PDB file of C-alpha atoms and ligand atoms in Angstrom:
ATOM      1  CA  MET A   1      24.281 -57.127  80.213  1.00 91.00           C
ATOM      2  CA  VAL A   2      25.164 -57.133  83.892  1.00 94.00           C
ATOM      3  CA  ALA A   3      22.479 -59.799  84.479  1.00 96.00           C
ATOM      4  CA  TRP A   4      24.125 -62.018  81.831  1.00 97.00           C
ATOM      5  CA  LEU A   5      27.497 -61.385  83.412  1.00 97.00           C
ATOM      6  CA  ILE A   6      26.288 -62.420  86.859  1.00 97.00           C
ATOM      7  CA  ALA A   7      24.835 -65.629  85.375  1.00 98.00           C
ATOM      8  CA  ILE A   8      28.158 -66.346  83.643  1.00 98.00           C
ATOM      9  CA  LEU A   9      30.143 -65.728  86.855  1.00 98.00           C
ATOM     10  CA  ALA A  10      27.728 -68.007  88.741  1.00 98.00           C
ATOM     11  CA  ASP A  11      28.245 -70.685  86.092  1.00 97.00           C
ATOM     12  CA  SER A  12      32.060 -70.349  85.973  1.00 97.00           C
ATOM     13  CA  PRO A  13      33.626 -69.958  89.444  1.00 96.00           C
ATOM     14  CA  ALA A  14      37.143 -69.724  87.931  1.00 98.00           C
ATOM     15  CA  LEU A  15      36.127 -66.538  86.076  1.00 98.00           C
ATOM     16  CA  LEU A  16      34.843 -65.016  89.318  1.00 98.00           C
ATOM     17  CA  ASP A  17      38.105 -65.940  91.101  1.00 98.00           C
ATOM     18  CA  ARG A  18      40.103 -64.209  88.387  1.00 98.00           C
ATOM     19  CA  LEU A  19      37.885 -61.132  88.425  1.00 98.00           C
ATOM     20  CA  GLN A  20      38.098 -60.904  92.224  1.00 98.00           C
ATOM     21  CA  ALA A  21      41.896 -61.224  92.144  1.00 98.00           C
ATOM     22  CA  GLU A  22      42.092 -58.271  89.758  1.00 98.00           C
ATOM     23  CA  ALA A  23      39.400 -56.204  91.503  1.00 98.00           C
ATOM     24  CA  THR A  24      40.803 -56.630  95.016  1.00 97.00           C
ATOM     25  CA  ALA A  25      44.435 -56.012  93.956  1.00 97.00           C
ATOM     26  CA  ALA A  26      43.508 -52.493  92.804  1.00 96.00           C
ATOM     27  CA  PRO A  27      43.402 -49.733  95.442  1.00 94.00           C
ATOM     28  CA  ASP A  28      40.079 -48.407  94.159  1.00 95.00           C
ATOM     29  CA  VAL A  29      37.329 -48.986  91.586  1.00 96.00           C
ATOM     30  CA  PRO A  30      37.719 -47.375  88.112  1.00 97.00           C
ATOM     31  CA  ARG A  31      36.246 -43.866  88.129  1.00 96.00           C
ATOM     32  CA  ALA A  32      37.494 -42.452  84.816  1.00 96.00           C
ATOM     33  CA  PRO A  33      38.348 -43.938  81.395  1.00 95.00           C
ATOM     34  CA  GLY A  34      42.080 -43.751  82.176  1.00 95.00           C
ATOM     35  CA  ASP A  35      41.588 -46.128  85.138  1.00 96.00           C
ATOM     36  CA  LEU A  36      40.278 -48.908  82.869  1.00 96.00           C
ATOM     37  CA  ARG A  37      43.727 -50.130  81.855  1.00 93.00           C
ATOM     38  CA  ARG A  38      44.188 -51.435  85.427  1.00 96.00           C
ATOM     39  CA  PHE A  39      41.251 -53.833  84.870  1.00 98.00           C
ATOM     40  CA  PRO A  40      42.028 -55.790  81.679  1.00 97.00           C
ATOM     41  CA  PHE A  41      40.147 -58.882  82.803  1.00 98.00           C
ATOM     42  CA  ALA A  42      36.996 -56.958  83.819  1.00 98.00           C
ATOM     43  CA  GLU A  43      37.166 -55.225  80.445  1.00 97.00           C
ATOM     44  CA  ALA A  44      37.549 -58.576  78.660  1.00 98.00           C
ATOM     45  CA  LEU A  45      34.422 -59.812  80.492  1.00 98.00           C
ATOM     46  CA  PHE A  46      32.557 -56.706  79.291  1.00 98.00           C
ATOM     47  CA  ARG A  47      33.588 -57.299  75.649  1.00 98.00           C
ATOM     48  CA  GLU A  48      32.895 -61.034  75.725  1.00 98.00           C
ATOM     49  CA  VAL A  49      29.467 -60.747  77.371  1.00 98.00           C
ATOM     50  CA  LEU A  50      28.517 -58.103  74.796  1.00 97.00           C
ATOM     51  CA  ARG A  51      29.694 -60.409  72.016  1.00 98.00           C
ATOM     52  CA  LEU A  52      27.649 -63.415  73.119  1.00 97.00           C
ATOM     53  CA  HIS A  53      24.713 -61.449  74.508  1.00 97.00           C
ATOM     54  CA  PRO A  54      24.354 -58.178  72.568  1.00 97.00           C
ATOM     55  CA  PRO A  55      21.447 -56.235  74.132  1.00 97.00           C
ATOM     56  CA  VAL A  56      20.615 -54.789  70.688  1.00 96.00           C
ATOM     57  CA  ALA A  57      20.610 -58.061  68.759  1.00 96.00           C
ATOM     58  CA  ARG A  58      19.431 -56.519  65.458  1.00 95.00           C
ATOM     59  CA  ASP A  59      19.904 -53.098  63.890  1.00 94.00           C
ATOM     60  CA  VAL A  60      17.834 -51.743  60.998  1.00 93.00           C
ATOM     61  CA  ARG A  61      18.627 -49.456  58.099  1.00 93.00           C
ATOM     62  CA  ARG A  62      16.398 -48.297  55.202  1.00 95.00           C
ATOM     63  CA  ALA A  63      17.987 -48.197  51.754  1.00 95.00           C
ATOM     64  CA  VAL A  64      17.580 -44.677  50.350  1.00 96.00           C
ATOM     65  CA  ILE A  65      18.836 -45.676  46.875  1.00 97.00           C
ATOM     66  CA  ASP A  66      18.852 -48.986  44.963  1.00 97.00           C
ATOM     67  CA  LEU A  67      21.835 -50.785  46.469  1.00 94.00           C
ATOM     68  CA  GLN A  68      24.012 -53.583  45.066  1.00 94.00           C
ATOM     69  CA  LEU A  69      25.135 -55.819  47.910  1.00 90.00           C
ATOM     70  CA  ALA A  70      26.871 -59.179  47.521  1.00 90.00           C
ATOM     71  CA  GLY A  71      25.424 -59.631  44.029  1.00 95.00           C
ATOM     72  CA  ARG A  72      21.850 -58.684  44.993  1.00 94.00           C
ATOM     73  CA  THR A  73      19.840 -55.543  44.454  1.00 95.00           C
ATOM     74  CA  ILE A  74      18.226 -54.020  47.516  1.00 95.00           C
ATOM     75  CA  PRO A  75      15.586 -51.588  46.174  1.00 97.00           C
ATOM     76  CA  ALA A  76      15.310 -48.093  47.633  1.00 98.00           C
ATOM     77  CA  GLY A  77      12.815 -48.045  50.512  1.00 98.00           C
ATOM     78  CA  THR A  78      13.663 -51.562  51.736  1.00 97.00           C
ATOM     79  CA  ASN A  79      14.242 -52.019  55.451  1.00 96.00           C
ATOM     80  CA  ALA A  80      17.396 -54.090  55.910  1.00 92.00           C
ATOM     81  CA  VAL A  81      17.810 -55.888  59.238  1.00 93.00           C
ATOM     82  CA  ILE A  82      21.410 -56.446  60.296  1.00 93.00           C
ATOM     83  CA  SER A  83      21.783 -59.285  62.762  1.00 95.00           C
ATOM     84  CA  ILE A  84      24.341 -58.095  65.302  1.00 96.00           C
ATOM     85  CA  GLU A  85      23.899 -61.412  67.096  1.00 95.00           C
ATOM     86  CA  HIS A  86      25.066 -63.340  64.022  1.00 96.00           C
ATOM     87  CA  LEU A  87      27.988 -60.989  63.420  1.00 95.00           C
ATOM     88  CA  SER A  88      28.965 -61.471  67.064  1.00 96.00           C
ATOM     89  CA  ARG A  89      28.960 -65.250  66.732  1.00 97.00           C
ATOM     90  CA  SER A  90      30.487 -65.503  63.266  1.00 97.00           C
ATOM     91  CA  ALA A  91      33.137 -68.203  62.849  1.00 97.00           C
ATOM     92  CA  ALA A  92      34.658 -65.957  60.175  1.00 96.00           C
ATOM     93  CA  LEU A  93      35.416 -63.374  62.867  1.00 96.00           C
ATOM     94  CA  TYR A  94      36.011 -65.419  66.032  1.00 97.00           C
ATOM     95  CA  ASP A  95      37.661 -68.716  66.927  1.00 97.00           C
ATOM     96  CA  ASP A  96      35.312 -71.006  68.847  1.00 98.00           C
ATOM     97  CA  PRO A  97      32.566 -68.347  68.527  1.00 98.00           C
ATOM     98  CA  GLU A  98      29.923 -70.031  70.719  1.00 97.00           C
ATOM     99  CA  SER A  99      32.220 -70.262  73.767  1.00 98.00           C
ATOM    100  CA  PHE A 100      32.699 -67.586  76.401  1.00 98.00           C
ATOM    101  CA  VAL A 101      36.454 -66.875  76.120  1.00 98.00           C
ATOM    102  CA  PRO A 102      37.453 -63.546  77.731  1.00 98.00           C
ATOM    103  CA  ASP A 103      41.113 -64.149  76.866  1.00 98.00           C
ATOM    104  CA  ARG A 104      40.371 -63.549  73.190  1.00 97.00           C
ATOM    105  CA  TRP A 105      40.306 -59.875  74.329  1.00 98.00           C
ATOM    106  CA  THR A 106      43.167 -59.849  76.850  1.00 97.00           C
ATOM    107  CA  LYS A 107      45.481 -61.234  74.136  1.00 94.00           C
ATOM    108  CA  LYS A 108      44.644 -58.478  71.667  1.00 94.00           C
ATOM    109  CA  THR A 109      47.213 -55.736  71.193  1.00 92.00           C
ATOM    110  CA  GLN A 110      45.127 -53.569  68.822  1.00 94.00           C
ATOM    111  CA  PRO A 111      41.957 -51.617  69.711  1.00 93.00           C
ATOM    112  CA  PRO A 112      38.692 -53.389  68.773  1.00 95.00           C
ATOM    113  CA  THR A 113      37.781 -53.196  65.071  1.00 96.00           C
ATOM    114  CA  ALA A 114      34.494 -51.758  63.765  1.00 95.00           C
ATOM    115  CA  LEU A 115      33.113 -55.312  63.416  1.00 95.00           C
ATOM    116  CA  GLU A 116      34.177 -56.172  66.959  1.00 96.00           C
ATOM    117  CA  LEU A 117      32.196 -53.117  68.103  1.00 97.00           C
ATOM    118  CA  ALA A 118      29.095 -54.025  66.054  1.00 96.00           C
ATOM    119  CA  GLN A 119      27.113 -54.407  69.302  1.00 97.00           C
ATOM    120  CA  PHE A 120      27.120 -50.584  69.434  1.00 97.00           C
ATOM    121  CA  GLY A 121      26.042 -50.184  65.812  1.00 95.00           C
ATOM    122  CA  GLY A 122      28.209 -48.553  63.186  1.00 93.00           C
ATOM    123  CA  GLY A 123      28.663 -45.574  60.928  1.00 91.00           C
ATOM    124  CA  PRO A 124      27.312 -42.098  61.721  1.00 92.00           C
ATOM    125  CA  HIS A 125      24.810 -43.492  64.250  1.00 94.00           C
ATOM    126  CA  PHE A 126      27.364 -45.466  66.247  1.00 96.00           C
ATOM    127  CA  CYS A 127      26.285 -45.467  69.910  1.00 97.00           C
ATOM    128  CA  LEU A 128      27.008 -42.119  71.549  1.00 98.00           C
ATOM    129  CA  GLY A 129      27.176 -43.800  74.951  1.00 98.00           C
ATOM    130  CA  TYR A 130      29.862 -46.391  74.114  1.00 97.00           C
ATOM    131  CA  HIS A 131      32.537 -44.953  76.395  1.00 96.00           C
ATOM    132  CA  VAL A 132      30.015 -44.412  79.203  1.00 97.00           C
ATOM    133  CA  ALA A 133      28.747 -48.000  78.884  1.00 97.00           C
ATOM    134  CA  TRP A 134      32.324 -49.364  78.818  1.00 96.00           C
ATOM    135  CA  LEU A 135      33.273 -47.498  82.020  1.00 97.00           C
ATOM    136  CA  GLU A 136      29.948 -48.197  83.768  1.00 97.00           C
ATOM    137  CA  VAL A 137      29.965 -51.942  83.143  1.00 97.00           C
ATOM    138  CA  VAL A 138      33.618 -52.412  84.142  1.00 97.00           C
ATOM    139  CA  GLN A 139      32.979 -50.266  87.236  1.00 97.00           C
ATOM    140  CA  THR A 140      29.880 -52.301  88.119  1.00 97.00           C
ATOM    141  CA  VAL A 141      31.582 -55.695  87.847  1.00 97.00           C
ATOM    142  CA  VAL A 142      34.601 -54.491  89.832  1.00 98.00           C
ATOM    143  CA  ILE A 143      32.315 -53.127  92.592  1.00 98.00           C
ATOM    144  CA  LEU A 144      30.331 -56.397  92.535  1.00 97.00           C
ATOM    145  CA  ALA A 145      33.479 -58.540  92.754  1.00 98.00           C
ATOM    146  CA  ARG A 146      34.847 -56.489  95.663  1.00 98.00           C
ATOM    147  CA  ALA A 147      31.510 -56.565  97.511  1.00 97.00           C
ATOM    148  CA  LEU A 148      31.178 -60.345  97.113  1.00 97.00           C
ATOM    149  CA  HIS A 149      34.750 -60.759  98.337  1.00 97.00           C
ATOM    150  CA  VAL A 150      34.171 -58.620 101.462  1.00 97.00           C
ATOM    151  CA  ARG A 151      30.969 -60.498 102.313  1.00 97.00           C
ATOM    152  CA  GLY A 152      32.413 -63.906 101.452  1.00 97.00           C
ATOM    153  CA  VAL A 153      29.451 -64.819  99.216  1.00 97.00           C
ATOM    154  CA  ARG A 154      29.269 -66.233  95.693  1.00 97.00           C
ATOM    155  CA  PRO A 155      26.492 -66.402  93.099  1.00 97.00           C
ATOM    156  CA  THR A 156      25.015 -69.804  92.225  1.00 97.00           C
ATOM    157  CA  LEU A 157      22.536 -70.558  89.455  1.00 97.00           C
ATOM    158  CA  GLU A 158      19.319 -72.145  90.687  1.00 97.00           C
ATOM    159  CA  GLY A 159      18.378 -74.170  87.623  1.00 96.00           C
ATOM    160  CA  PRO A 160      19.773 -74.130  84.098  1.00 96.00           C
ATOM    161  CA  PHE A 161      21.692 -71.270  82.492  1.00 97.00           C
ATOM    162  CA  PRO A 162      19.128 -68.577  81.522  1.00 97.00           C
ATOM    163  CA  ARG A 163      17.572 -68.675  78.067  1.00 97.00           C
ATOM    164  CA  ALA A 164      17.518 -65.458  76.049  1.00 97.00           C
ATOM    165  CA  LYS A 165      14.375 -63.359  75.721  1.00 97.00           C
ATOM    166  CA  HIS A 166      14.372 -60.795  72.940  1.00 93.00           C
ATOM    167  CA  LEU A 167      11.895 -58.021  73.743  1.00 92.00           C
ATOM    168  CA  PRO A 168      12.338 -55.160  74.298  1.00 92.00           C
ATOM    169  CA  LEU A 169      16.079 -55.912  74.282  1.00 94.00           C
ATOM    170  CA  ARG A 170      17.908 -59.246  74.399  1.00 95.00           C
ATOM    171  CA  HIS A 171      18.001 -60.212  78.096  1.00 97.00           C
ATOM    172  CA  PRO A 172      18.038 -63.325  80.319  1.00 97.00           C
ATOM    173  CA  ASP A 173      14.686 -64.989  81.008  1.00 97.00           C
ATOM    174  CA  PRO A 174      13.386 -63.105  84.085  1.00 96.00           C
ATOM    175  CA  ARG A 175      12.270 -66.418  85.621  1.00 96.00           C
ATOM    176  CA  SER A 176      15.963 -67.347  86.094  1.00 97.00           C
ATOM    177  CA  ARG A 177      17.150 -67.313  89.688  1.00 97.00           C
ATOM    178  CA  ILE A 178      20.614 -66.719  91.142  1.00 97.00           C
ATOM    179  CA  ARG A 179      21.350 -67.220  94.829  1.00 97.00           C
ATOM    180  CA  PHE A 180      24.077 -65.253  96.635  1.00 97.00           C
ATOM    181  CA  ALA A 181      25.344 -67.319  99.558  1.00 96.00           C
TER     182      ALA A 181
HETATM  183  C1  HEM B 201      25.872 -51.827  76.666  1.00 87.32           C
HETATM  184  C2  HEM B 201      25.237 -50.686  76.496  1.00 87.32           C
HETATM  185  C3  HEM B 201      24.824 -50.139  75.149  1.00 87.32           C
HETATM  186  C4  HEM B 201      24.647 -50.783  73.953  1.00 87.32           C
HETATM  187  C5  HEM B 201      24.857 -52.254  73.623  1.00 87.32           C
HETATM  188  C6  HEM B 201      24.228 -49.769  73.000  1.00 87.32           C
HETATM  189  C7  HEM B 201      23.954 -50.031  71.677  1.00 87.32           C
HETATM  190  C8  HEM B 201      23.541 -49.079  70.766  1.00 87.32           C
HETATM  191  C9  HEM B 201      23.188 -49.345  69.388  1.00 87.32           C
HETATM  192  C10 HEM B 201      23.215 -50.709  68.724  1.00 87.32           C
HETATM  193  C11 HEM B 201      22.848 -48.170  68.829  1.00 87.32           C
HETATM  194  C12 HEM B 201      22.324 -47.963  67.409  1.00 87.32           C
HETATM  195  C13 HEM B 201      23.411 -47.551  66.502  1.00 87.32           C
HETATM  196  C14 HEM B 201      22.953 -47.633  65.074  1.00 87.32           C
HETATM  197  O1  HEM B 201      21.791 -47.281  64.754  1.00 87.32           O
HETATM  198  O2  HEM B 201      23.755 -48.056  64.268  1.00 87.32           O
HETATM  199  C15 HEM B 201      22.967 -47.143  69.838  1.00 87.32           C
HETATM  200  C16 HEM B 201      22.710 -45.811  69.630  1.00 87.32           C
HETATM  201  C17 HEM B 201      22.752 -44.848  70.610  1.00 87.32           C
HETATM  202  N1  HEM B 201      23.150 -45.017  71.915  1.00 87.32           N
HETATM  203 FE1  HEM B 201      23.727 -46.777  72.753  1.00 87.32          FE
HETATM  204  N2  HEM B 201      24.160 -48.568  73.634  1.00 87.32           N
HETATM  205  C18 HEM B 201      24.528 -48.741  74.947  1.00 87.32           C
HETATM  206  C19 HEM B 201      24.617 -47.766  75.915  1.00 87.32           C
HETATM  207  C20 HEM B 201      24.345 -46.430  75.735  1.00 87.32           C
HETATM  208  C21 HEM B 201      24.462 -45.422  76.764  1.00 87.32           C
HETATM  209  C22 HEM B 201      24.933 -45.699  78.199  1.00 87.32           C
HETATM  210  C23 HEM B 201      24.091 -44.247  76.199  1.00 87.32           C
HETATM  211  C24 HEM B 201      24.019 -42.869  76.798  1.00 87.32           C
HETATM  212  C25 HEM B 201      24.738 -42.493  77.840  1.00 87.32           C
HETATM  213  C26 HEM B 201      23.752 -44.515  74.809  1.00 87.32           C
HETATM  214  C27 HEM B 201      23.331 -43.578  73.895  1.00 87.32           C
HETATM  215  C28 HEM B 201      23.046 -43.811  72.571  1.00 87.32           C
HETATM  216  C29 HEM B 201      22.578 -42.796  71.629  1.00 87.32           C
HETATM  217  C30 HEM B 201      22.306 -41.317  71.943  1.00 87.32           C
HETATM  218  C31 HEM B 201      22.413 -43.446  70.398  1.00 87.32           C
HETATM  219  C32 HEM B 201      21.909 -42.822  69.076  1.00 87.32           C
HETATM  220  C33 HEM B 201      23.104 -42.433  68.222  1.00 87.32           C
HETATM  221  C34 HEM B 201      22.670 -41.849  66.878  1.00 87.32           C
HETATM  222  O3  HEM B 201      21.621 -42.239  66.342  1.00 87.32           O
HETATM  223  O4  HEM B 201      23.415 -41.005  66.339  1.00 87.32           O
HETATM  224  N3  HEM B 201      23.918 -45.850  74.581  1.00 87.32           N
HETATM  225  N4  HEM B 201      23.397 -47.710  71.001  1.00 87.32           N
END
């Protein structure tokens, strides 16, 4: 996730400027969940990178009974693969779904819905680490933005924007290179 985010910041200098403005205006980095409200843009980056690049791109459930779903029968014992990646990029759920638009999150006044949190699964097995991941990623990008600002360096993509690789988790092609200068 953080690797995708660095590639996106390298590709979109205006996003990095905005992140640095927010990160350097704060007296300190976020250390507890309550601190996160001071970093709405860093949080929007976290939600938008998860949406376009969900590390767990597919989740699986096994039907334990015959199930009627959208007019079809799914027999007991069938493994059903749920494409989180497709839910994340659904035009039924998001305007301009293929574009990286962090402001779709900063404009929201309600907490994310269950479908907007699909990247962490759903139901009784919803990710137990969601709040840890949320704090850790926002903390990491704020620390990164402040460190780049202090050193006066910026990331630049060497070559095209990374392609996705899918195993073991969805991640940028490791052959991608980013220069900090
Ligand atoms: C961006 C980071 C993360 C993503 C995208 C993520 C995603 C997921 C997904 C998709 C599931 C499966 C839910 C399901 O089967 O429906 C899951 C389960 C789980 N996650 Fe995460 N996770 C992340 C970070 C973490 C962290 C940091 C921890 C621990 C500190 C954690 C602990 C767990 C545990 C224990 C489960 C199993 C829950 C259960 O089966 O009841 N995850 N996560």
